[in-house]
Amino acid sequence: MQDLVDGQFDAGGGARGALDLDVAFLGAAEAAQVVGLAELLSRGATTLPLDITIDVPAARPGSAARTWRAAWNAATALTDPGDGRPLAPPSQLWASHTGGHQQIGCIYTAQGLEYHHAGVIIGPDLTWKDGHWTAHPQHSRDEALRHLTPDQYLPYALNTYRVLLTRGTHTTHIHTTDTNTHHLLQQLIRRSPATAVSKSSSESNAQ
């Protein structure tokens, strides 16, 4: 299992950074509010706010913990106020137009689309605990759903992540912010027949 935020994997065949042009990154939240972005740009800002923050523990002994940051996809097209350089495409084009690879897509902009390689962030709004999924609507970025009770929010969360996890046609990289959920995913991937076939094929090709 590869965590999409470790900055080590590459869908295209070499070591590159976490925001790889070949990978569409998805999270369960609404698109960034254009009003806030427009205000920043009016003050001379030339980059999108990095309002997604994930603390990443040390991946191996001797390595350092770090914080991974990225921006949600913008609601509308944005350009640099000075030179007109594209900073973000319209939300529906975030995965294919200039500037979009610096953003994280969401359910509203990803559903109905497919990508060769996808990275999915399972946030703190959905965790695995005591043998079942638990919803935490207070951690959702979707204002339309945050008022729901956990039981009401759970089916929305499960459906949202089901959609996001099925966008990648070749590979899907998964990162969860919750330790118990991370352990569950590791167990599921170890038991997966597809994982065994892939490993066997890789070993055969290496001989």
C-alpha positions in Angstrom: 0.0 0.0 0.0 1.3 3.4 -0.9 0.2 6.6 0.8 -0.4 9.3 -1.7 1.0 12.0 0.6 4.4 10.4 1.1 5.8 12.1 -2.0 7.5 8.9 -3.2 5.2 7.1 -5.6 4.8 8.0 -9.3 2.0 6.8 -11.5 4.2 7.4 -14.6 7.3 5.5 -13.7 9.8 7.7 -11.7 10.2 9.4 -8.4 8.2 12.6 -8.3 6.4 14.8 -5.8 3.0 14.1 -4.2 1.1 16.3 -6.7 1.9 14.4 -9.8 0.5 15.6 -13.1 -0.6 12.0 -14.0 -2.7 11.5 -10.8 -6.1 13.0 -10.1 -6.3 13.7 -6.3 -9.7 13.5 -4.7 -11.1 14.2 -1.3 -14.6 14.3 0.2 -15.4 18.0 0.4 -17.0 20.8 -1.6 -15.1 23.0 -4.0 -13.2 26.0 -2.5 -15.3 29.1 -2.0 -14.5 31.5 -4.9 -15.3 34.5 -2.7 -12.4 33.8 -0.4 -10.1 33.1 -3.3 -11.1 36.3 -5.1 -10.4 38.3 -2.0 -6.9 36.9 -1.7 -6.2 37.6 -5.3 -7.4 41.2 -5.0 -4.7 41.6 -2.3 -2.1 40.5 -4.7 -1.9 36.8 -3.9 -0.5 34.7 -6.8 -1.2 31.2 -5.4 -4.2 29.3 -4.2 -4.6 28.9 -0.4 -3.3 25.6 0.8 -6.3 24.9 3.0 -5.9 21.1 3.1 -3.4 20.1 5.8 -2.4 16.6 6.6 0.2 15.7 9.3 2.2 12.8 7.9 4.1 10.6 10.5 7.6 9.3 9.7 7.3 6.6 7.1 10.3 4.7 8.2 13.0 4.8 11.0 15.2 7.7 10.6 12.9 9.7 8.4 11.1 12.8 9.7 7.4 13.6 10.1 6.1 16.4 7.9 3.0 18.3 7.0 1.4 17.9 3.5 -0.6 20.8 2.1 -2.7 21.4 -1.0 -5.5 23.5 -2.3 -9.1 22.5 -3.0 -10.3 22.9 -6.6 -11.5 26.5 -7.2 -15.1 27.0 -8.0 -14.4 29.3 -11.0 -11.4 30.1 -13.2 -8.8 32.3 -11.6 -5.9 34.1 -13.1 -2.9 36.0 -11.7 -3.9 39.6 -11.2 -0.5 40.8 -12.5 0.3 38.8 -15.7 -2.9 36.9 -16.3 -1.3 33.5 -15.8 -3.9 30.8 -15.1 -4.0 29.9 -11.5 -7.0 27.6 -11.6 -9.4 26.4 -14.2 -13.2 26.2 -13.7 -14.0 23.5 -11.2 -15.3 21.0 -13.8 -11.9 21.2 -15.7 -9.6 21.0 -12.7 -8.3 17.6 -13.7 -7.2 18.4 -17.2 -6.5 22.2 -17.6 -3.5 24.3 -16.6 -3.4 24.9 -12.8 -5.7 22.1 -11.9 -2.9 19.6 -11.0 -2.1 21.9 -8.1 -5.6 21.3 -6.6 -7.5 18.5 -4.9 -10.8 17.5 -6.6 -14.0 16.6 -4.7 -17.2 14.6 -5.2 -18.9 17.4 -7.1 -16.1 17.8 -9.6 -15.0 14.2 -10.0 -18.3 12.2 -10.3 -18.9 11.1 -13.9 -15.2 11.3 -14.8 -12.4 8.7 -15.0 -8.7 9.0 -14.7 -5.9 6.6 -15.5 -4.5 7.1 -12.0 -6.3 8.5 -9.0 -5.3 9.3 -5.4 -8.1 9.4 -2.8 -7.8 11.1 0.6 -10.2 9.5 3.2 -10.5 12.3 5.7 -11.5 12.3 9.4 -15.2 12.4 8.4 -15.2 8.6 7.9 -13.3 6.2 10.1 -13.2 2.5 10.9 -13.7 1.6 14.6 -14.8 -1.4 16.5 -15.6 -3.4 13.3 -17.8 -0.8 11.5 -17.7 2.5 9.8 -18.2 5.6 11.9 -19.2 9.0 10.5 -18.1 12.3 11.8 -20.1 15.0 10.0 -18.4 17.8 12.1 -15.2 17.1 10.1 -16.9 17.4 6.7 -16.1 20.4 4.5 -19.5 20.2 2.9 -21.7 22.9 4.6 -24.8 21.2 3.3 -24.1 18.0 5.3 -22.3 19.2 8.4 -25.6 19.6 10.3 -26.6 16.0 10.0 -26.3 13.4 12.7 -23.6 10.7 12.4 -26.2 8.1 11.4 -27.7 10.5 8.8 -24.3 11.4 7.4 -22.9 7.9 7.1 -24.6 6.8 3.9 -23.6 10.1 2.2 -20.0 9.5 3.3 -19.9 5.9 2.1 -21.4 6.8 -1.2 -19.0 9.7 -1.7 -15.9 7.6 -1.1 -17.3 4.8 -3.2 -17.5 7.2 -6.1 -14.1 8.7 -5.5 -12.5 5.2 -5.1 -13.8 4.1 -8.5 -12.5 7.0 -10.6 -9.1 5.5 -11.3 -9.1 3.0 -14.3 -5.6 1.8 -13.8 -4.4 2.5 -10.3 -5.8 4.1 -7.1 -3.6 5.4 -4.3 -5.3 5.7 -1.0 -4.4 7.8 2.1 -6.5 7.9 5.3 -5.9 10.4 8.1 -7.1 7.8 10.7 -4.7 5.1 12.1 -7.4 2.4 12.5 -8.7 3.0 9.0 -5.2 2.8 7.7 -4.7 -0.6 9.4 -8.0 -1.9 7.9 -7.0 -0.8 4.4 -3.6 -2.6 4.8 -5.4 -5.8 5.8 -7.8 -5.6 2.9 -5.1 -5.0 0.4 -3.0 -7.9 1.7 -6.0 -10.2 1.2 -6.8 -8.9 -2.2 -6.5 -11.5 -5.0 -5.6 -8.7 -7.4 -2.7 -7.7 -5.2 -1.4 -11.3 -5.2 -1.7 -11.5 -9.0 0.1 -8.2 -9.4 2.9 -9.3 -7.1 3.3 -12.6 -8.9 3.4 -10.9 -12.3 6.0 -8.4 -11.1 8.2 -11.3 -9.7 7.8 -13.2 -13.0 8.8 -10.1 -15.1 11.9 -9.6 -12.9 13.2 -13.0 -13.6 
